[in-house]
GROMACS .gro file of C-alpha atoms in nm:
model
  345
    1MET     CA    1  -3.354   1.319  12.541
    2LYS     CA    2  -3.173   1.508  12.266
    3ARG     CA    3  -3.135   1.201  12.048
    4PRO     CA    4  -3.433   1.143  11.815
    5LEU     CA    5  -3.454   0.770  11.875
    6ILE     CA    6  -3.817   0.680  11.812
    7ARG     CA    7  -3.761   0.542  11.464
    8LEU     CA    8  -3.439   0.367  11.559
    9ALA     CA    9  -3.605   0.206  11.858
   10ALA     CA   10  -3.890   0.083  11.641
   11THR     CA   11  -3.644  -0.045  11.384
   12ALA     CA   12  -3.461  -0.233  11.657
   13ALA     CA   13  -3.778  -0.411  11.765
   14VAL     CA   14  -3.859  -0.519  11.409
   15ILE     CA   15  -3.505  -0.628  11.334
   16GLY     CA   16  -3.482  -0.824  11.656
   17SER     CA   17  -3.794  -1.022  11.572
   18LEU     CA   18  -3.674  -1.084  11.217
   19ALA     CA   19  -3.336  -1.203  11.339
   20LEU     CA   20  -3.490  -1.449  11.579
   21ALA     CA   21  -3.730  -1.576  11.316
   22ALA     CA   22  -3.473  -1.633  11.044
   23GLY     CA   23  -3.154  -1.833  11.069
   24CYS     CA   24  -3.135  -1.868  11.446
   25SER     CA   25  -3.033  -2.230  11.489
   26GLY     CA   26  -2.893  -2.222  11.842
   27GLU     CA   27  -2.627  -2.467  11.726
   28PRO     CA   28  -2.275  -2.434  11.864
   29VAL     CA   29  -2.040  -2.227  11.650
   30SER     CA   30  -1.662  -2.211  11.676
   31PHE     CA   31  -1.430  -1.929  11.571
   32GLU     CA   32  -1.116  -2.133  11.629
   33THR     CA   33  -0.874  -2.172  11.340
   34PRO     CA   34  -0.548  -2.366  11.307
   35ASP     CA   35  -0.237  -2.163  11.388
   36ALA     CA   36   0.085  -2.350  11.331
   37SER     CA   37   0.297  -2.050  11.432
   38ALA     CA   38   0.136  -2.004  11.770
   39PRO     CA   39   0.321  -1.957  12.094
   40ALA     CA   40   0.107  -1.968  12.407
   41GLY     CA   41  -0.216  -1.769  12.380
   42GLY     CA   42  -0.187  -1.403  12.473
   43ARG     CA   43   0.179  -1.377  12.375
   44PRO     CA   44   0.250  -1.147  12.078
   45VAL     CA   45   0.349  -1.308  11.752
   46ALA     CA   46   0.639  -1.126  11.587
   47PRO     CA   47   0.502  -0.933  11.288
   48PRO     CA   48   0.655  -0.958  10.942
   49PRO     CA   49   0.903  -0.683  10.854
   50ALA     CA   50   0.746  -0.365  10.721
   51LYS     CA   51   0.784  -0.279  10.356
   52PRO     CA   52   1.014   0.014  10.275
   53GLY     CA   53   0.845   0.344  10.349
   54GLU     CA   54   0.559   0.186  10.543
   55PRO     CA   55   0.502   0.190  10.922
   56PRO     CA   56   0.575  -0.125  11.123
   57VAL     CA   57   0.304  -0.389  11.138
   58PRO     CA   58   0.158  -0.426  11.491
   59ALA     CA   59   0.220  -0.753  11.668
   60THR     CA   60  -0.056  -1.013  11.658
   61VAL     CA   61  -0.192  -1.132  11.991
   62LEU     CA   62  -0.328  -1.485  11.986
   63PRO     CA   63  -0.639  -1.574  12.189
   64THR     CA   64  -0.568  -1.556  12.560
   65GLY     CA   65  -0.868  -1.755  12.681
   66PRO     CA   66  -1.081  -1.845  12.858
   67LYS     CA   67  -1.280  -1.952  12.555
   68ALA     CA   68  -1.643  -1.854  12.538
   69GLU     CA   69  -1.917  -2.089  12.423
   70PHE     CA   70  -2.098  -1.946  12.122
   71THR     CA   71  -2.426  -2.053  11.968
   72THR     CA   72  -2.541  -1.956  11.620
   73GLN     CA   73  -2.766  -1.652  11.608
   74ASN     CA   74  -2.777  -1.605  11.231
   75THR     CA   75  -2.610  -1.721  10.911
   76VAL     CA   76  -2.478  -1.459  10.669
   77ASP     CA   77  -2.515  -1.486  10.290
   78ASP     CA   78  -2.153  -1.601  10.250
   79GLY     CA   79  -2.203  -1.888  10.494
   80THR     CA   80  -2.025  -1.728  10.789
   81ARG     CA   81  -2.214  -1.724  11.115
   82ILE     CA   82  -2.300  -1.470  11.380
   83GLY     CA   83  -2.246  -1.624  11.722
   84VAL     CA   84  -2.386  -1.514  12.056
   85THR     CA   85  -2.266  -1.570  12.410
   86THR     CA   86  -2.316  -1.428  12.757
   87LEU     CA   87  -2.026  -1.229  12.897
   88GLU     CA   88  -1.973  -1.182  13.268
   89GLY     CA   89  -1.771  -0.863  13.284
   90ARG     CA   90  -1.490  -0.913  13.533
   91LYS     CA   91  -1.404  -0.544  13.560
   92SER     CA   92  -1.749  -0.388  13.534
   93GLY     CA   93  -1.945  -0.655  13.718
   94PHE     CA   94  -2.210  -0.636  13.446
   95THR     CA   95  -2.336  -0.946  13.264
   96GLY     CA   96  -2.482  -0.916  12.915
   97LYS     CA   97  -2.509  -1.066  12.570
   98VAL     CA   98  -2.243  -1.020  12.303
   99TRP     CA   99  -2.282  -1.116  11.937
  100VAL     CA  100  -1.976  -1.171  11.717
  101TRP     CA  101  -1.906  -1.225  11.349
  102ALA     CA  102  -1.571  -1.307  11.188
  103PRO     CA  103  -1.515  -1.242  10.816
  104PRO     CA  104  -1.431  -1.521  10.570
  105GLN     CA  105  -1.065  -1.416  10.562
  106TYR     CA  106  -1.033  -1.497  10.931
  107PHE     CA  107  -1.060  -1.867  10.847
  108GLU     CA  108  -0.818  -1.865  10.555
  109PRO     CA  109  -0.488  -2.053  10.617
  110ARG     CA  110  -0.279  -1.763  10.484
  111TYR     CA  111  -0.402  -1.544  10.770
  112ALA     CA  112  -0.376  -1.810  11.040
  113GLY     CA  113  -0.093  -1.626  11.215
  114SER     CA  114  -0.229  -1.275  11.175
  115GLY     CA  115  -0.440  -1.051  11.389
  116PHE     CA  116  -0.760  -0.892  11.256
  117PRO     CA  117  -0.906  -0.546  11.312
  118VAL     CA  118  -1.207  -0.522  11.542
  119LEU     CA  119  -1.517  -0.308  11.486
  120ILE     CA  120  -1.740  -0.274  11.793
  121ALA     CA  121  -2.087  -0.207  11.646
  122LEU     CA  122  -2.343  -0.032  11.866
  123PRO     CA  123  -2.715   0.016  11.800
  124GLY     CA  124  -2.943   0.314  11.847
  125GLY     CA  125  -3.236   0.310  12.083
  126ASN     CA  126  -3.187   0.138  12.417
  127GLY     CA  127  -2.983  -0.145  12.268
  128TYR     CA  128  -3.123  -0.391  12.521
  129PRO     CA  129  -3.182  -0.684  12.537
  130LYS     CA  130  -3.066  -0.708  12.175
  131ASN     CA  131  -2.812  -0.530  11.960
  132TYR     CA  132  -2.993  -0.499  11.629
  133TRP     CA  133  -2.673  -0.526  11.423
  134MET     CA  134  -2.686  -0.901  11.494
  135GLY     CA  135  -2.973  -0.929  11.245
  136THR     CA  136  -2.896  -1.009  10.883
  137ASP     CA  137  -3.151  -0.779  10.718
  138LEU     CA  138  -2.939  -0.466  10.771
  139LYS     CA  139  -2.661  -0.654  10.588
  140LEU     CA  140  -2.377  -0.507  10.793
  141GLN     CA  141  -2.177  -0.831  10.796
  142SER     CA  142  -2.251  -0.931  10.436
  143SER     CA  143  -2.163  -0.578  10.326
  144ILE     CA  144  -1.829  -0.582  10.508
  145SER     CA  145  -1.762  -0.921  10.351
  146ARG     CA  146  -1.830  -0.776  10.006
  147TRP     CA  147  -1.655  -0.445  10.067
  148SER     CA  148  -1.341  -0.621  10.186
  149LYS     CA  149  -1.323  -0.813   9.859
  150GLU     CA  150  -1.377  -0.490   9.666
  151GLY     CA  151  -1.101  -0.308   9.854
  152LYS     CA  152  -1.342  -0.069  10.026
  153SER     CA  153  -1.302  -0.208  10.376
  154LEU     CA  154  -1.074  -0.411  10.596
  155PRO     CA  155  -1.214  -0.753  10.691
  156PHE     CA  156  -1.327  -0.653  11.040
  157ILE     CA  157  -1.429  -0.882  11.321
  158VAL     CA  158  -1.767  -0.729  11.416
  159VAL     CA  159  -1.848  -0.733  11.788
  160MET     CA  160  -2.201  -0.638  11.900
  161PRO     CA  161  -2.250  -0.604  12.275
  162VAL     CA  162  -2.569  -0.488  12.445
  163LEU     CA  163  -2.556  -0.112  12.487
  164ASN     CA  164  -2.743  -0.060  12.814
  165PRO     CA  165  -2.825  -0.279  13.117
  166ASP     CA  166  -3.203  -0.223  13.081
  167ASP     CA  167  -3.461  -0.058  12.857
  168LYS     CA  168  -3.551   0.221  13.101
  169PHE     CA  169  -3.254   0.458  13.079
  170TYR     CA  170  -2.957   0.557  12.869
  171TYR     CA  171  -2.627   0.511  13.050
  172ASP     CA  172  -2.420   0.698  12.789
  173GLY     CA  173  -2.167   0.411  12.779
  174SER     CA  174  -2.027   0.549  13.102
  175ASP     CA  175  -1.956   0.464  13.465
  176ILE     CA  176  -2.227   0.683  13.616
  177PRO     CA  177  -2.187   0.680  13.996
  178GLY     CA  178  -2.425   0.434  14.159
  179GLN     CA  179  -2.513   0.263  13.829
  180GLU     CA  180  -2.387  -0.029  13.625
  181LYS     CA  181  -2.036   0.045  13.494
  182MET     CA  182  -2.120   0.055  13.126
  183GLY     CA  183  -1.807   0.252  13.037
  184THR     CA  184  -1.588  -0.020  13.184
  185TRP     CA  185  -1.805  -0.285  13.016
  186MET     CA  186  -1.767  -0.125  12.673
  187THR     CA  187  -1.400  -0.024  12.677
  188GLU     CA  188  -1.245  -0.294  12.895
  189ASP     CA  189  -1.461  -0.605  12.938
  190VAL     CA  190  -1.572  -0.629  12.575
  191PRO     CA  191  -1.218  -0.582  12.432
  192ASP     CA  192  -1.081  -0.830  12.689
  193PHE     CA  193  -1.346  -1.079  12.576
  194VAL     CA  194  -1.246  -1.029  12.211
  195ARG     CA  195  -0.878  -1.080  12.293
  196ALA     CA  196  -0.969  -1.396  12.483
  197ASN     CA  197  -1.135  -1.552  12.180
  198PHE     CA  198  -0.986  -1.402  11.863
  199ARG     CA  199  -0.658  -1.311  11.696
  200THR     CA  200  -0.621  -0.938  11.738
  201PHE     CA  201  -0.354  -0.670  11.719
  202ALA     CA  202  -0.163  -0.543  12.019
  203SER     CA  203  -0.184  -0.190  11.881
  204ARG     CA  204  -0.484   0.043  11.885
  205ASP     CA  205  -0.447   0.041  11.505
  206GLY     CA  206  -0.671  -0.265  11.509
  207TRP     CA  207  -0.957  -0.126  11.722
  208ALA     CA  208  -1.255   0.090  11.621
  209PHE     CA  209  -1.622   0.160  11.695
  210MET     CA  210  -1.925   0.224  11.480
  211GLY     CA  211  -2.270   0.314  11.600
  212SER     CA  212  -2.607   0.473  11.530
  213SER     CA  213  -2.757   0.754  11.739
  214SER     CA  214  -2.712   0.663  12.107
  215GLY     CA  215  -2.460   0.397  12.003
  216ALA     CA  216  -2.275   0.658  11.795
  217PHE     CA  217  -2.245   0.879  12.102
  218VAL     CA  218  -2.093   0.591  12.300
  219GLY     CA  219  -1.847   0.503  12.024
  220LEU     CA  220  -1.745   0.867  11.977
  221LYS     CA  221  -1.699   0.922  12.349
  222SER     CA  222  -1.505   0.597  12.394
  223VAL     CA  223  -1.252   0.681  12.121
  224LEU     CA  224  -1.200   1.036  12.248
  225LYS     CA  225  -1.165   0.920  12.607
  226HIS     CA  226  -0.932   0.630  12.526
  227PRO     CA  227  -0.723   0.728  12.221
  228ASP     CA  228  -0.455   0.493  12.352
  229LYS     CA  229  -0.693   0.197  12.302
  230PHE     CA  230  -0.909   0.287  12.002
  231LYS     CA  231  -0.816   0.463  11.680
  232ALA     CA  232  -1.137   0.531  11.490
  233VAL     CA  233  -1.515   0.553  11.496
  234ILE     CA  234  -1.800   0.579  11.248
  235ALA     CA  235  -2.051   0.792  11.439
  236SER     CA  236  -2.389   0.811  11.264
  237GLY     CA  237  -2.650   1.064  11.374
  238PRO     CA  238  -2.482   1.117  11.713
  239ASP     CA  239  -2.529   1.357  11.997
  240THR     CA  240  -2.204   1.520  12.099
  241VAL     CA  241  -2.290   1.576  12.466
  242PRO     CA  242  -2.407   1.329  12.734
  243ASP     CA  243  -2.777   1.349  12.819
  244SER     CA  244  -2.867   1.059  13.049
  245PRO     CA  245  -3.093   1.171  13.337
  246LEU     CA  246  -2.881   0.949  13.561
  247TRP     CA  247  -2.602   1.210  13.557
  248ALA     CA  248  -2.802   1.434  13.793
  249GLY     CA  249  -2.578   1.538  14.082
  250HIS     CA  250  -2.261   1.413  13.909
  251GLU     CA  251  -2.154   1.706  13.694
  252ALA     CA  252  -1.779   1.642  13.720
  253GLU     CA  253  -1.818   1.281  13.607
  254LYS     CA  254  -2.055   1.392  13.331
  255ALA     CA  255  -1.798   1.639  13.199
  256ALA     CA  256  -1.534   1.364  13.200
  257ASN     CA  257  -1.758   1.171  12.957
  258ASN     CA  258  -1.851   1.463  12.732
  259PRO     CA  259  -1.719   1.423  12.375
  260GLU     CA  260  -1.697   1.800  12.329
  261VAL     CA  261  -1.484   1.839  12.643
  262LEU     CA  262  -1.270   1.539  12.548
  263ALA     CA  263  -1.226   1.656  12.187
  264LYS     CA  264  -1.132   2.006  12.296
  265ALA     CA  265  -0.858   1.872  12.521
  266LEU     CA  266  -0.727   1.624  12.265
  267SER     CA  267  -0.733   1.875  11.979
  268ALA     CA  268  -0.504   2.105  12.177
  269ARG     CA  269  -0.228   1.843  12.176
  270PRO     CA  270   0.025   1.796  11.895
  271SER     CA  271  -0.069   1.552  11.620
  272SER     CA  272   0.107   1.219  11.666
  273PRO     CA  273   0.077   0.867  11.521
  274ALA     CA  274   0.030   0.746  11.879
  275THR     CA  275  -0.268   0.970  11.957
  276ASP     CA  276  -0.435   1.068  11.628
  277VAL     CA  277  -0.798   0.954  11.615
  278TYR     CA  278  -1.022   0.933  11.310
  279LEU     CA  279  -1.385   1.040  11.355
  280ALA     CA  280  -1.606   0.955  11.057
  281PHE     CA  281  -1.937   1.134  11.110
  282GLN     CA  282  -2.248   1.040  10.913
  283ILE     CA  283  -2.585   1.210  10.891
  284GLY     CA  284  -2.881   1.194  10.654
  285THR     CA  285  -3.025   1.501  10.483
  286LYS     CA  286  -3.368   1.419  10.628
  287GLU     CA  287  -3.256   1.430  10.992
  288SER     CA  288  -3.155   1.710  11.225
  289GLY     CA  289  -2.810   1.761  11.368
  290LEU     CA  290  -2.602   1.857  11.064
  291ALA     CA  291  -2.526   2.205  11.194
  292ASN     CA  292  -2.412   2.062  11.527
  293LEU     CA  293  -2.175   1.815  11.359
  294ARG     CA  294  -2.028   2.087  11.140
  295SER     CA  295  -1.974   2.299  11.449
  296PHE     CA  296  -1.804   2.009  11.626
  297ILE     CA  297  -1.573   1.953  11.330
  298ARG     CA  298  -1.496   2.322  11.299
  299ASN     CA  299  -1.418   2.362  11.669
  300TYR     CA  300  -1.233   2.040  11.743
  301GLY     CA  301  -1.117   1.889  11.413
  302LYS     CA  302  -0.755   1.985  11.454
  303GLY     CA  303  -0.432   1.840  11.589
  304PRO     CA  304  -0.483   1.470  11.669
  305VAL     CA  305  -0.857   1.489  11.598
  306LYS     CA  306  -0.904   1.395  11.231
  307THR     CA  307  -1.260   1.419  11.099
  308ARG     CA  308  -1.469   1.332  10.797
  309LEU     CA  309  -1.838   1.405  10.735
  310GLU     CA  310  -2.059   1.190  10.513
  311VAL     CA  311  -2.389   1.364  10.435
  312ILE     CA  312  -2.620   1.093  10.305
  313ARG     CA  313  -2.862   1.220  10.043
  314ASP     CA  314  -3.228   1.147  10.127
  315GLY     CA  315  -3.109   0.963  10.436
  316GLY     CA  316  -3.306   0.948  10.759
  317HIS     CA  317  -3.223   0.870  11.120
  318ASN     CA  318  -3.207   0.493  11.071
  319ALA     CA  319  -2.958   0.210  11.046
  320ARG     CA  320  -3.012   0.135  10.677
  321THR     CA  321  -2.920   0.492  10.587
  322TYR     CA  322  -2.599   0.457  10.784
  323VAL     CA  323  -2.493   0.133  10.614
  324LYS     CA  324  -2.531   0.318  10.283
  325GLY     CA  325  -2.311   0.597  10.415
  326MET     CA  326  -2.049   0.345  10.518
  327GLU     CA  327  -2.038   0.213  10.161
  328ASP     CA  328  -2.024   0.565  10.020
  329GLY     CA  329  -1.695   0.632  10.192
  330SER     CA  330  -1.688   0.610  10.572
  331ILE     CA  331  -1.571   0.250  10.602
  332GLN     CA  332  -1.298   0.303  10.343
  333TRP     CA  333  -1.172   0.614  10.523
  334ILE     CA  334  -1.125   0.450  10.861
  335SER     CA  335  -0.988   0.135  10.696
  336ALA     CA  336  -0.714   0.343  10.533
  337HIS     CA  337  -0.593   0.446  10.879
  338MET     CA  338  -0.615   0.104  11.046
  339GLN     CA  339  -0.424  -0.222  11.031
  340GLY     CA  340  -0.548  -0.510  10.821
  341PRO     CA  341  -0.450  -0.877  10.845
  342VAL     CA  342  -0.112  -0.972  10.705
  343PRO     CA  343  -0.081  -1.292  10.501
  344SER     CA  344   0.194  -1.537  10.584
  345SER     CA  345   0.329  -1.529  10.231
   0.00000   0.00000   0.00000
């Protein structure tokens, strides 16, 4: 494996145990909110008119159903809750856990008719059977809650699916022939699940990834492969080429899931509001890979491929370093290029 995951994997094990030990009530939790303006679920709600000189606001899509049953995994400092459910992926055929958190603004009456941006957060390590971002000690959710009040971040819905179907192999978030369809799970089933249960935007302007290490690779690859669906990613300590041993004998499919191949093709196209993607790279000064990221940016950061690099002083290959980098600028950069909720008045 090219990804130095030992410390991230160990961190995941510790965080998982902490999360289960603290605040896990198992009580039902609901993310439903009143919406007086609602037509039938799944039908777009007409957006408010754009202000002069600003782009149009994407239409809000109300929850389509079927509704999932969530139980409380953890409670965040601000009183919001992280819920967990089991998702049976209709398109991938894979069944796995998904954790979700909605920011305080999601429950405010003034945003009852508005969509919210979605951040699909992926862990490093194997990311199975837990996604360590569902723990509260890394403070991802409480930080986003605070940053959104400070104007540093949009109030994202944070969605945390399992990354792999087992703890034996990496599947590179891809549909590797003969294996579980983890690419379809990540880019189709998980977004469909979010649209079924939450107010979202019809446009890709409301969809992004963030991830550490192996999860950063998956987020980066997903955005580059599906720029029509996702607009941005915060990729922390990522590889930029696929390296699962399960690709053996499937070189064409492997190339079709290679971020360098995908970025090269996309960067050759004209820049356009419909295809521009925003890649926020992060790396600590105590980890390897900086030269590779600079090479990636130099070679492919052109045309529709917009890039930013956050070098985190004294940072290592771990999730806490990457949350610091998000606060230092990465989350604000992608937020500036995405759509936030629109109040009713």
